[in-house]
Coordinates of C-alpha atoms and ligand atoms in Angstrom, one line a residue:
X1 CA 12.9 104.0 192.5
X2 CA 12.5 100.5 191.3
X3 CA 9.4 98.9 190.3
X4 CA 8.6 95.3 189.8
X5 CA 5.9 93.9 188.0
X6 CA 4.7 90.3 186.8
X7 CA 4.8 91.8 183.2
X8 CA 7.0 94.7 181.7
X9 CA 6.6 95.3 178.0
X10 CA 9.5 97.0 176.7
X11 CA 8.1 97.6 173.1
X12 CA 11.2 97.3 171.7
X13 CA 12.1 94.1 172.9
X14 CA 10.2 90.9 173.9
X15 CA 8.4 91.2 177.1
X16 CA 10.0 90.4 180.8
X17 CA 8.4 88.0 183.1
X18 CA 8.8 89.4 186.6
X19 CA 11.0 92.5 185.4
X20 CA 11.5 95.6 186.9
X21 CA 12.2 99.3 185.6
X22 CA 14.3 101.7 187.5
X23 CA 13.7 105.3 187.5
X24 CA 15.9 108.4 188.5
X25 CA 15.6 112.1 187.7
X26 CA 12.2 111.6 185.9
X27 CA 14.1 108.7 183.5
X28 CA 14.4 105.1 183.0
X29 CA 18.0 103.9 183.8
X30 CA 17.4 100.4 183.5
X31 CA 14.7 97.9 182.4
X32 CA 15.4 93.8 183.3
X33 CA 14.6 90.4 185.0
X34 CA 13.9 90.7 188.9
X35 CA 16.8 88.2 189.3
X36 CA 19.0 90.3 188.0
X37 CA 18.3 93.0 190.2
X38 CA 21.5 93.1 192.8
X39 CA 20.2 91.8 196.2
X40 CA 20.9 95.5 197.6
X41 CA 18.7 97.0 195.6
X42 CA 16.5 99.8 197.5
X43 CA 13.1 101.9 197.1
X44 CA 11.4 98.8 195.3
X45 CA 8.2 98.7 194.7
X46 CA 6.5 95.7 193.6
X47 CA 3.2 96.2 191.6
X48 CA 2.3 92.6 192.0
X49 CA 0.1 91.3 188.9
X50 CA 0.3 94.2 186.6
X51 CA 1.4 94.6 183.1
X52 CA 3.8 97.7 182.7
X53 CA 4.2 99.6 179.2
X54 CA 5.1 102.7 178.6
X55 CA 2.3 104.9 178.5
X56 CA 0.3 105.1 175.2
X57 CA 0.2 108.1 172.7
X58 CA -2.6 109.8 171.5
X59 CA -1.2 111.3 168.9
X60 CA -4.8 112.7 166.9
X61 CA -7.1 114.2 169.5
X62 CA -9.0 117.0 169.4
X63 CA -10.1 116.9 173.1
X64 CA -11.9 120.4 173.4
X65 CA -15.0 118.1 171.4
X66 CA -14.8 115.6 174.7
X67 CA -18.6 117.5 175.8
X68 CA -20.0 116.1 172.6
X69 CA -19.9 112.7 172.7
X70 CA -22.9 110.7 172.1
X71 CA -24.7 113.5 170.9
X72 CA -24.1 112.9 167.4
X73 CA -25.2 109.7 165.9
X74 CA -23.0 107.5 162.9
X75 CA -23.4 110.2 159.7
X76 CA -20.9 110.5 156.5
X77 CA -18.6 112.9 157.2
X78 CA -20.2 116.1 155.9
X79 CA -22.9 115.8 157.7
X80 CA -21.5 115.1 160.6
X81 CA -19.1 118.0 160.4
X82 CA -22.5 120.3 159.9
X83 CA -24.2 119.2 162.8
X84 CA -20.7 119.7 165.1
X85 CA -20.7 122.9 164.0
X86 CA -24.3 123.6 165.0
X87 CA -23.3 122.2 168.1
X88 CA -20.3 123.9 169.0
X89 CA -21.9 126.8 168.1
X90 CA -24.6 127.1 171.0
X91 CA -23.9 129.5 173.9
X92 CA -20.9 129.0 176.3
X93 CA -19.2 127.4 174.2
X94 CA -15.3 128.3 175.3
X95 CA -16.4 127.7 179.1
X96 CA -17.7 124.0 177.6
X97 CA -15.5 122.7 175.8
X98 CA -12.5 124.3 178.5
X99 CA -14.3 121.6 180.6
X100 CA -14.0 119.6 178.3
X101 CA -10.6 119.5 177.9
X102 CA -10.1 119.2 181.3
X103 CA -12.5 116.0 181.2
X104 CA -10.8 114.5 178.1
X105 CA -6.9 114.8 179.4
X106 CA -8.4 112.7 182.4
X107 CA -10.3 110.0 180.6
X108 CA -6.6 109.7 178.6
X109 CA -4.9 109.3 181.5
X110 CA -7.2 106.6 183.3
X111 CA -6.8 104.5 180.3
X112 CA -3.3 105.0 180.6
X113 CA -2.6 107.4 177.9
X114 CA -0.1 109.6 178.9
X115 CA 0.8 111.6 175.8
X116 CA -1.4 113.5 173.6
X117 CA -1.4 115.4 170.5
X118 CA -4.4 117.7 170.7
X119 CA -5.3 120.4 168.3
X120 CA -7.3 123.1 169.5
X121 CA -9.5 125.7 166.9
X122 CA -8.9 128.4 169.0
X123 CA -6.2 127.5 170.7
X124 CA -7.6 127.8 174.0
X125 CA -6.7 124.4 174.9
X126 CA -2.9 124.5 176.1
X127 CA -3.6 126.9 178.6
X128 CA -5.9 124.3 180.4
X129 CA -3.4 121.3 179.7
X130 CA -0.7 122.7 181.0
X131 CA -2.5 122.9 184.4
X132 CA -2.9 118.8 184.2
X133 CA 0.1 116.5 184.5
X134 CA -0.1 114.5 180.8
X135 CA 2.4 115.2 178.2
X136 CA 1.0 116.8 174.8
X137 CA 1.9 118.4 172.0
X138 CA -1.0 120.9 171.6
X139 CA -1.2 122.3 168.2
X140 CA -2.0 125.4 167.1
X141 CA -4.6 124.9 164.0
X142 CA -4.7 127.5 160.9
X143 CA -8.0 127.4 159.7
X144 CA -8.5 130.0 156.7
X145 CA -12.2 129.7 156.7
X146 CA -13.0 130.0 160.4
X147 CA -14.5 132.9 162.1
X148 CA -11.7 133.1 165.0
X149 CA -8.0 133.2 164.5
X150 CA -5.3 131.8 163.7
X151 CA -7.4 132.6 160.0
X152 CA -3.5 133.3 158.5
X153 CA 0.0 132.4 158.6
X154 CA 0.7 135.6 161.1
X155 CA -2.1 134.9 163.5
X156 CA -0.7 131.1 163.1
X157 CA 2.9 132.6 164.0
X158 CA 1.4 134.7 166.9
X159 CA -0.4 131.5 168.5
X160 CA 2.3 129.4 168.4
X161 CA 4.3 132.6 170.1
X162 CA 1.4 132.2 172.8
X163 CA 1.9 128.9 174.0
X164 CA 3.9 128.7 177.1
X165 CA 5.8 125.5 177.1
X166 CA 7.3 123.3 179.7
X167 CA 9.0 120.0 179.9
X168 CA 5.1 118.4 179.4
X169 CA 4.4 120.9 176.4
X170 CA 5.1 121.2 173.1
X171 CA 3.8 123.5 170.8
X172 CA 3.1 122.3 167.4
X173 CA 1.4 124.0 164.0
X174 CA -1.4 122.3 162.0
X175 CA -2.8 124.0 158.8
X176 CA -6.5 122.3 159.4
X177 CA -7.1 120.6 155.7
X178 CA -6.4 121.5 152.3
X179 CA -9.6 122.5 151.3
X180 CA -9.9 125.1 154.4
X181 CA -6.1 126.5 153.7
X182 CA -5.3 127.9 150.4
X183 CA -1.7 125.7 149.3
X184 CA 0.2 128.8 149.9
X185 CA -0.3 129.2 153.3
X186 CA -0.2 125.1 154.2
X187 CA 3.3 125.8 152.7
X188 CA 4.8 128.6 155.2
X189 CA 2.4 126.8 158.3
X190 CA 4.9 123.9 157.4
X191 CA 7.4 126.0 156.8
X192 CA 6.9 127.7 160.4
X193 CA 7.1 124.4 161.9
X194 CA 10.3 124.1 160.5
X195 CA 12.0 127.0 161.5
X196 CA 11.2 126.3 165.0
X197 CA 11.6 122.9 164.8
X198 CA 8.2 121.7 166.0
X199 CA 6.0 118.9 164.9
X200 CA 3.3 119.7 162.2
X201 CA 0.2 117.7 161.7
X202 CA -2.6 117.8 158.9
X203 CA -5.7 116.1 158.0
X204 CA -5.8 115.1 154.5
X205 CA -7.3 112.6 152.1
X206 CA -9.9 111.6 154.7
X207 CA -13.0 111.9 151.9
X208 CA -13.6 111.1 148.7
X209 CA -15.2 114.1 148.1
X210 CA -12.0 115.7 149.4
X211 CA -10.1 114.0 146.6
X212 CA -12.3 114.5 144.4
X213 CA -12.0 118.6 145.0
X214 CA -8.5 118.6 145.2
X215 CA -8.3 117.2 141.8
X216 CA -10.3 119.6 140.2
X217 CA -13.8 118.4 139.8
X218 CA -16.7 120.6 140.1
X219 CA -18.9 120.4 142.1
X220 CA -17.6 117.6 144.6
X221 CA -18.2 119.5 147.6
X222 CA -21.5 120.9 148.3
X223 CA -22.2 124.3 146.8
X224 CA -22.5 126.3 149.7
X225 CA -18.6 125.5 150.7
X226 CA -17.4 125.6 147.1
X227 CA -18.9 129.4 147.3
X228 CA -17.1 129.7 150.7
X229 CA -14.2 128.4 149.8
X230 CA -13.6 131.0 146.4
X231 CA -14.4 133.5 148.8
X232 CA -11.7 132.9 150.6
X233 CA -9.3 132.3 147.9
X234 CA -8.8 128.4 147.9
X235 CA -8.4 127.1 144.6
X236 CA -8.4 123.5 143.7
X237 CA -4.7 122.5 143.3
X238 CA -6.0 119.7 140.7
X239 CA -3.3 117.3 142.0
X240 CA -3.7 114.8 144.5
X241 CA -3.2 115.2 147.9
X242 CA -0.2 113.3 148.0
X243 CA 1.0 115.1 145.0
X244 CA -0.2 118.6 146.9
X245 CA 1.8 117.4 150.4
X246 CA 4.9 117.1 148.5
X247 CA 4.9 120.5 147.4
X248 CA 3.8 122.0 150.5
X249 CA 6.8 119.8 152.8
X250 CA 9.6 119.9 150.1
X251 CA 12.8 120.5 151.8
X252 CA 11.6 120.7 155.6
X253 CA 11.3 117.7 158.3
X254 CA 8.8 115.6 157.7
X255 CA 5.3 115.5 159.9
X256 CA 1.8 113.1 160.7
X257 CA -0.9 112.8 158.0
X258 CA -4.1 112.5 160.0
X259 CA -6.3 109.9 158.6
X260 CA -5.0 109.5 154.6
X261 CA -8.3 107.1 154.1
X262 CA -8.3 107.8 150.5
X263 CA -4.7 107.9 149.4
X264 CA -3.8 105.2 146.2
X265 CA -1.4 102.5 146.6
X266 CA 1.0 104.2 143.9
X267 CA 1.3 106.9 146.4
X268 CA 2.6 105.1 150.0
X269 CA 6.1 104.8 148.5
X270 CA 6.3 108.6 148.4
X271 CA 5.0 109.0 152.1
X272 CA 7.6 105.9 153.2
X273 CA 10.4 107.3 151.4
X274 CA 9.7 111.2 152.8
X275 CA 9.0 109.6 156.6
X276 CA 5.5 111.5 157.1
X277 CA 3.4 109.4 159.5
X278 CA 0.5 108.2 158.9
X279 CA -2.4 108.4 161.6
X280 CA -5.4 105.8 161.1
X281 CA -8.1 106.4 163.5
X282 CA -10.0 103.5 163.2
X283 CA -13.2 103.9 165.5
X284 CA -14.0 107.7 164.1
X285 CA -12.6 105.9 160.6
X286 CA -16.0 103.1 161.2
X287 CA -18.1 105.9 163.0
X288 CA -18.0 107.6 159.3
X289 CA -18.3 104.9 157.2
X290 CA -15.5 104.9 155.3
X291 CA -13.8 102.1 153.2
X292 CA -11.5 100.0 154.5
X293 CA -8.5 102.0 155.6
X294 CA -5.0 100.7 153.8
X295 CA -3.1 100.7 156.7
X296 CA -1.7 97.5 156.4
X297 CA -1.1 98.1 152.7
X298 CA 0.8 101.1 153.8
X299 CA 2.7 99.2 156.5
X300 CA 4.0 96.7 154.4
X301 CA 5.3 99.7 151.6
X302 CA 7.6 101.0 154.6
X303 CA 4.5 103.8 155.9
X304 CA 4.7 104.6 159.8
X305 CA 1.1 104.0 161.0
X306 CA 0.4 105.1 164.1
X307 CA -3.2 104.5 165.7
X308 CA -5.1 107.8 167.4
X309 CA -8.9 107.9 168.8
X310 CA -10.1 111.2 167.0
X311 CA -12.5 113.4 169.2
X312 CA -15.6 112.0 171.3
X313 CA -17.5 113.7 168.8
X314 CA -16.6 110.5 166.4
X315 CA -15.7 107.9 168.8
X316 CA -16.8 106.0 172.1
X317 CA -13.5 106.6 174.3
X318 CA -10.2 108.0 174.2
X319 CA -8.4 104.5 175.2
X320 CA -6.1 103.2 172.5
X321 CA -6.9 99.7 173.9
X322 CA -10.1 100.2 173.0
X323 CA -8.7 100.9 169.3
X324 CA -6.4 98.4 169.3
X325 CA -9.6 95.7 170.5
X326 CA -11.4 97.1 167.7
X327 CA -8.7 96.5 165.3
X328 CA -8.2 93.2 166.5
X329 CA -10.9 92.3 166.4
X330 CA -13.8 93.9 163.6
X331 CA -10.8 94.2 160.9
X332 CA -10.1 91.9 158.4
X333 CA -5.8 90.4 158.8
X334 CA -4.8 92.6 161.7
X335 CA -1.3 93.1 162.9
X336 CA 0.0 90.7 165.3
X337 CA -0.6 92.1 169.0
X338 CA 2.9 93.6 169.2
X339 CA 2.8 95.4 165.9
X340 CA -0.5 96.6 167.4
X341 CA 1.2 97.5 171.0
X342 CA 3.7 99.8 169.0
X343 CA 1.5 101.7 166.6
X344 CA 0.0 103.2 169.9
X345 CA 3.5 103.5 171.9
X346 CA 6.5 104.0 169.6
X347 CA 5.1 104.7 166.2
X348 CA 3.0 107.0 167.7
X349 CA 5.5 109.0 169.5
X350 CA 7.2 109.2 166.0
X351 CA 4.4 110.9 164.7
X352 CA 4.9 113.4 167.5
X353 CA 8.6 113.8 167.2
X354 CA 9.2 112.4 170.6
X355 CA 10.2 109.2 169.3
X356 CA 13.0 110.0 171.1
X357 CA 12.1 110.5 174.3
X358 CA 8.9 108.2 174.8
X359 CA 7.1 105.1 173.6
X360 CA 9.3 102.4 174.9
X361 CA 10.9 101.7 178.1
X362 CA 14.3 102.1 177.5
X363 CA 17.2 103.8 179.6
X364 CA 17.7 107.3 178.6
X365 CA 14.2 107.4 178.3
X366 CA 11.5 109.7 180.2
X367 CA 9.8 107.5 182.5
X368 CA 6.2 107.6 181.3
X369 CA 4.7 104.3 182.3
X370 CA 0.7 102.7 182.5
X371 CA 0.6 99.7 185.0
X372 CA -2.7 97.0 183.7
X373 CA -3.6 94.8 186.1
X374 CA -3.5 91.1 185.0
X375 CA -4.2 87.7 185.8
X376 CA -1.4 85.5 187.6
X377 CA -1.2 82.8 184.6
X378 CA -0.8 84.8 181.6
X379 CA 2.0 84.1 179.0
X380 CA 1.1 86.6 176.5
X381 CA 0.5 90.0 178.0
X382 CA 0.4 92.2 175.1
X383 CA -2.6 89.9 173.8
X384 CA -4.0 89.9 177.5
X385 CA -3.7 93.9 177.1
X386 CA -5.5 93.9 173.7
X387 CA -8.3 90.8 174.5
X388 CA -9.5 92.7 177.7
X389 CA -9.0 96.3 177.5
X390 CA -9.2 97.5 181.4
X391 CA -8.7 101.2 182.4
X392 CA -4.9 102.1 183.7
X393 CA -4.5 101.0 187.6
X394 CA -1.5 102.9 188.2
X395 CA 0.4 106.1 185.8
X396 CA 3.4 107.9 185.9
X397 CA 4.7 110.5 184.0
X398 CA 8.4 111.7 184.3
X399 CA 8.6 109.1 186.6
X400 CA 5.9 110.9 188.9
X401 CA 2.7 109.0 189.8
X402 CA -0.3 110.9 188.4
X403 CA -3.4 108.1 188.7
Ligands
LIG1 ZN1 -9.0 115.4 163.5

């Protein structure tokens, strides 16, 4: 199958005008100029005036919170978290937010996101995504202080067991923070990942008052979790939590650091240099107040940033162009559009492992592919992409159409 479009964005090369990609066996075998397709070519398809890129990478979603949204106004994070937990709480909950799962993985796809890292509490989302034709990596969350498992590193090893994969799914392990995981067990959830060579993911650094606990001062979080968390046996590991990531990943491949708002300029050498990846999220990042992110601080010190929507519970949408306008255009010196373009394709893949396999178009590569539609005169389609964020007209995945 060939298709032709006015635009294909490669990512990792300069865009074609009137290109084609080819497709066999679920893989791109060739990406070009339309005049240099051989006059016998057959099963073309011509999109007309659409912008084809490979399909965009969620890689930080927790879509299982998709029944929330607009229910819970702009709060600092800790209250925020307080009131989700009131919500989530309410009866039906695993029916909800099934649904709700279900609705997320669509509203992905129609704005032409075709890969998601999703983490799920109870890890009662991959059953439900591996019913709907988007690629994820759904990972299987360790929470110590939670009131359903995985609660330890075996319940964490017998969810991962659980997950059924396929050639869509992956399974990946996430210890939750390091203030709900004692360091100990962050270490063999890491280690787990390891030894069955999956991606890991964890939030850290995303508060001050994090920080702040992890470096030993009392009372930084609020009294009623400092209790909770003694109870439970986490003890501050008065480092910081670039200092406390090192020890937990020493020796082992290296994973995605969701958020990292709070982490000091002395410390992005040590991420660049290990190769974690760094996921800014900048809509949830606004919706919480936070200081600026250092994202571009952290780019130019040789950090992988990769751009991911959080949950609706934090955020307006689950469209990366909708991240990528809002980067664009509310903060200060922004990456030029095709920087941008990549932290939601190929940088974000990375943070997945499937760097390898998806986030550009390039032969070899599985065909997942988001068609835009566009206007006839353009000369700059990622910055048409990014100006006028439009919902996905067309998506494939594996080279199959899905929208
Ligand atoms: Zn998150």
């Amino acid at each position: 199958m060939i298709l032709k479009a006015a635009w294909v964005v490669p990512v990792t090369s300069p865009p074609i005008h009137a290109g084609y990609v080819e497709i066999a066996d679920g893989r791109v075998v060739a990406v070009g100029a339309v005049s240099a397709l051989p006059s016998t070519a057959t099963q073309v398809t011509d999109l007309g005036n659409v912008i084809l890129t490979p399909g965009f990478v969620n890689p930080h979603s927790h879509l299982e919170l998709s029944c929330y949204a607009n229910l819970l106004k702009p709060a600092r994070f800790w209250n925020w978290i307080e009131q989700l937990i009131r919500l989530r709480s309410k009866p039906g909950q695993l029916e909800r937010e099934r649904d709700a799962v279900i609705d997320g993985a669509r509203q992905s796809l129609r704005a032409g996101v075709t890969c998601v890292g999703d983490i799920s509490r109870r890890n009662c989302a991959w059953p439900v995504l591996k019913q709907l034709p988007i690629r994820k990596v759904c990972f299987v969350e360790l929470l110590t202080l939670a009131d359903h498992p995985p609660r330890n590193p075996d319940e964490l090893r017998r969810g991962a067991r659980e997950v059924v994969e396929d050639e869509l799914l992956t399974v990946g392990i996430s210890p939750h923070t390091p203030y709900t995981v004692p360091f100990d067990q962050i270490r063999s959830a890491i280690a787990l990942a390891d030894e069955i060579r999956r991606p890991w993911t964890m939030h850290l650094a995303e508060t001050p008052e994090e920080v702040a606990y992890l470096r030993g001062e009392k009372g930084a979080l609020s009294p009623t979790i400092e209790k909770l968390l003694a109870q439970c046996g986490i003890k501050a590991p008065h480092c910081s939590p670039i200092a406390l990531l090192a020890e937990c990943s020493q020796g082992v491949r290296p994973g995605s650091i969701a958020h990292a708002n709070y982490v000091t300029d002395d410390e992005f050498g040590q991420l660049a240099d290990v190769g974690h990846v760094v996921i800014y999220c900048p809509r949830s990042h606004h919706f919480f107040g936070h200081s600026p992110h250092p994202f571009m601080r952290m780019r130019a010190a040789g950090v992988t940033v990769a751009l991911g929507t959080d949950s609706l519970a934090s955020n307006d949408s689950l469209s990366l162009l909708d991240e990528l306008h809002y980067v664009r255009t509310q903060v200060a010196n922004p990456p030029p559009p095709d920087e941008l373009l990549q932290m939601v394709t190929l940088d974000a893949a990375r943070a997945l492992n499937l760097d390898e396999q998806i986030g550009s178009l390039e032969p070899g590569k599985q065909a997942d592919l988001s068609a835009f539609s566009c206007a006839p005169n353009i000369n700059d389609p990622i910055r048409a992409l990014i100006d006028s964020p439009a919902p996905a007209n067309a998506v494939w995945i594996a080279g199959r159409p899905v929208i």
